Short mmCIF file of C-alpha atoms in Angstrom, two decimals:
data_model
loop_
_atom_site.label_atom_id
_atom_site.label_comp_id
_atom_site.label_asym_id
_atom_site.label_seq_id
_atom_site.Cartn_x
_atom_site.Cartn_y
_atom_site.Cartn_z
CA MET A 1 -1.82 8.37 13.72
CA PRO A 2 -2.64 8.29 9.98
CA VAL A 3 -2.36 5.09 7.99
CA GLU A 4 0.95 4.62 6.16
CA PHE A 5 0.63 3.98 2.45
CA LYS A 6 3.84 2.22 1.45
CA GLN A 7 2.96 0.82 -1.98
CA ASP A 8 4.00 2.67 -5.14
CA SER A 9 0.53 2.86 -6.70
CA ILE A 10 -3.11 2.91 -5.68
CA ARG A 11 -3.69 -0.37 -7.49
CA GLU A 12 -0.80 -2.03 -5.70
CA TRP A 13 -2.05 -0.72 -2.34
CA LEU A 14 -5.57 -2.00 -2.97
CA LEU A 15 -4.41 -5.44 -4.09
CA ASP A 16 -1.96 -5.75 -1.17
CA THR A 17 -4.27 -4.58 1.59
CA GLN A 18 -7.90 -5.22 0.62
CA GLU A 19 -9.95 -8.38 0.25
CA LYS A 20 -11.47 -9.10 -3.15
CA SER A 21 -14.93 -8.66 -1.62
CA THR A 22 -13.99 -5.20 -0.30
CA ILE A 23 -12.79 -4.08 -3.72
CA SER A 24 -16.06 -5.30 -5.22
CA ASP A 25 -18.03 -3.53 -2.47
CA VAL A 26 -16.29 -0.25 -3.30
CA VAL A 27 -17.48 -0.59 -6.90
CA LEU A 28 -21.05 -1.14 -5.70
CA ASN A 29 -21.19 1.30 -2.78
CA GLY A 30 -18.24 3.69 -3.06
CA CYS A 31 -15.94 4.72 -0.24
CA GLN A 32 -18.36 7.07 1.50
CA GLY A 33 -19.87 4.47 3.80
CA GLY A 34 -16.55 3.37 5.28
CA THR A 35 -16.15 0.41 2.94
CA ILE A 36 -12.37 0.69 3.26
CA SER A 37 -11.47 1.16 6.92
CA GLU A 38 -8.18 2.88 6.05
CA LEU A 39 -10.05 5.64 4.20
CA ILE A 40 -12.61 6.80 6.75
CA TYR A 41 -10.92 9.68 8.58
CA TYR A 42 -9.67 12.90 7.01
CA ALA A 43 -6.17 12.29 8.40
CA ASP A 44 -6.05 9.01 6.48
CA THR A 45 -7.62 10.25 3.23
CA ASN A 46 -5.24 13.22 3.36
CA ALA A 47 -2.25 10.86 3.80
CA PHE A 48 -3.56 8.78 0.89
CA TYR A 49 -3.92 11.91 -1.25
CA GLU A 50 -0.41 13.10 -0.36
CA LYS A 51 1.13 9.72 -1.21
CA TYR A 52 -0.72 9.29 -4.52
CA LYS A 53 -1.48 12.87 -5.64
CA GLU A 54 0.58 12.63 -8.82
CA GLU A 55 -1.27 9.47 -9.81
CA ILE A 56 -4.62 10.99 -8.80
CA TRP A 57 -4.07 14.11 -10.92
CA GLN A 58 -2.95 12.01 -13.89
CA MET A 59 -6.13 9.96 -13.53
CA LEU A 60 -8.17 13.18 -13.33
CA TRP A 61 -6.50 14.54 -16.46
CA ASP A 62 -7.07 11.31 -18.38
CA SER A 63 -10.71 11.05 -17.31
CA TYR A 64 -11.38 14.74 -17.94
CA SER A 65 -9.82 14.46 -21.40
CA ASP A 66 -12.01 11.45 -22.20
CA CYS A 67 -15.29 13.05 -21.10
CA GLY A 68 -14.92 16.43 -22.81
CA SER A 69 -15.89 18.53 -19.80
CA ASP A 70 -15.18 22.29 -19.81
CA SER A 71 -12.46 21.97 -17.17
CA ILE A 72 -11.09 19.55 -14.62
CA LEU A 73 -12.94 21.46 -11.89
CA HIS A 74 -16.24 21.08 -13.77
CA PHE A 75 -15.44 17.37 -14.11
CA ILE A 76 -14.78 17.11 -10.35
CA GLU A 77 -18.13 18.80 -9.69
CA THR A 78 -19.80 15.69 -11.13
CA PHE A 79 -18.37 13.46 -8.36
CA ASN A 80 -20.71 12.14 -5.70
CA GLY A 81 -20.19 14.30 -2.61
CA SER A 82 -18.71 17.30 -4.43
CA SER A 83 -21.48 19.57 -3.14
CA ASN A 84 -20.25 18.97 0.44
CA VAL A 85 -16.71 20.27 -0.16
CA ALA A 86 -16.04 23.34 1.98
CA SER A 87 -12.31 23.00 2.69
CA ASP A 88 -9.04 21.79 1.22
CA LEU A 89 -9.19 18.72 3.48
CA GLN A 90 -12.65 17.80 2.17
CA PHE A 91 -11.44 18.35 -1.40
CA ARG A 92 -8.52 15.97 -0.85
CA ASN A 93 -10.92 13.45 0.71
CA LEU A 94 -13.19 13.65 -2.34
CA LEU A 95 -10.27 13.07 -4.72
CA ALA A 96 -8.87 10.21 -2.63
CA TRP A 97 -12.23 8.44 -2.62
CA TRP A 98 -12.79 9.07 -6.33
CA ALA A 99 -9.35 7.67 -7.24
CA CYS A 100 -9.81 4.63 -5.03
CA GLU A 101 -13.24 3.94 -6.51
CA ASP A 102 -11.93 4.36 -10.06
CA VAL A 103 -9.02 1.96 -9.51
CA CYS A 104 -11.37 -0.56 -7.87
CA ARG A 105 -13.54 -0.43 -11.02
CA GLU A 106 -10.46 -1.10 -13.16
CA ILE A 107 -9.42 -4.03 -10.97
CA CYS A 108 -12.90 -5.58 -11.15
CA MET A 109 -12.98 -5.16 -14.94
CA ASP A 110 -9.61 -6.93 -15.14
CA TRP A 111 -10.93 -9.77 -12.98
CA ASP A 112 -13.98 -10.07 -15.25
CA ASP A 113 -11.73 -10.17 -18.32
CA GLU A 114 -9.58 -12.89 -16.73
CA GLU A 115 -12.67 -14.95 -15.88
CA ARG A 116 -13.95 -14.67 -19.47
CA ALA A 117 -10.55 -15.65 -20.84
CA THR A 118 -10.42 -18.82 -18.75
CA ALA A 119 -14.05 -19.82 -19.33
#
């Protein structure tokens, strides 16, 4: 049975369900090694993608626009693991992991900013 993703955003899901150390580990190691137990199996990463696909594609558009790549697909080709994509399910997995990793980076940057502000 796939994991249920009930929160309205990826950020909200991460903050509600993951330890601070796990979010930091994702920034250091990515999702590929099973850092987040809810995003190991294709059934779960597919459910994550389905729940947050609008947010994921907005993130892709924003990041693609910022980097000046030829196309969104060329931008996606730069992702770690993109050379292993041979099916729609693997493509969704790649995008789910990328989005999760990107939001974890944003969360950690916000934590760093908060620490600097209180220091």
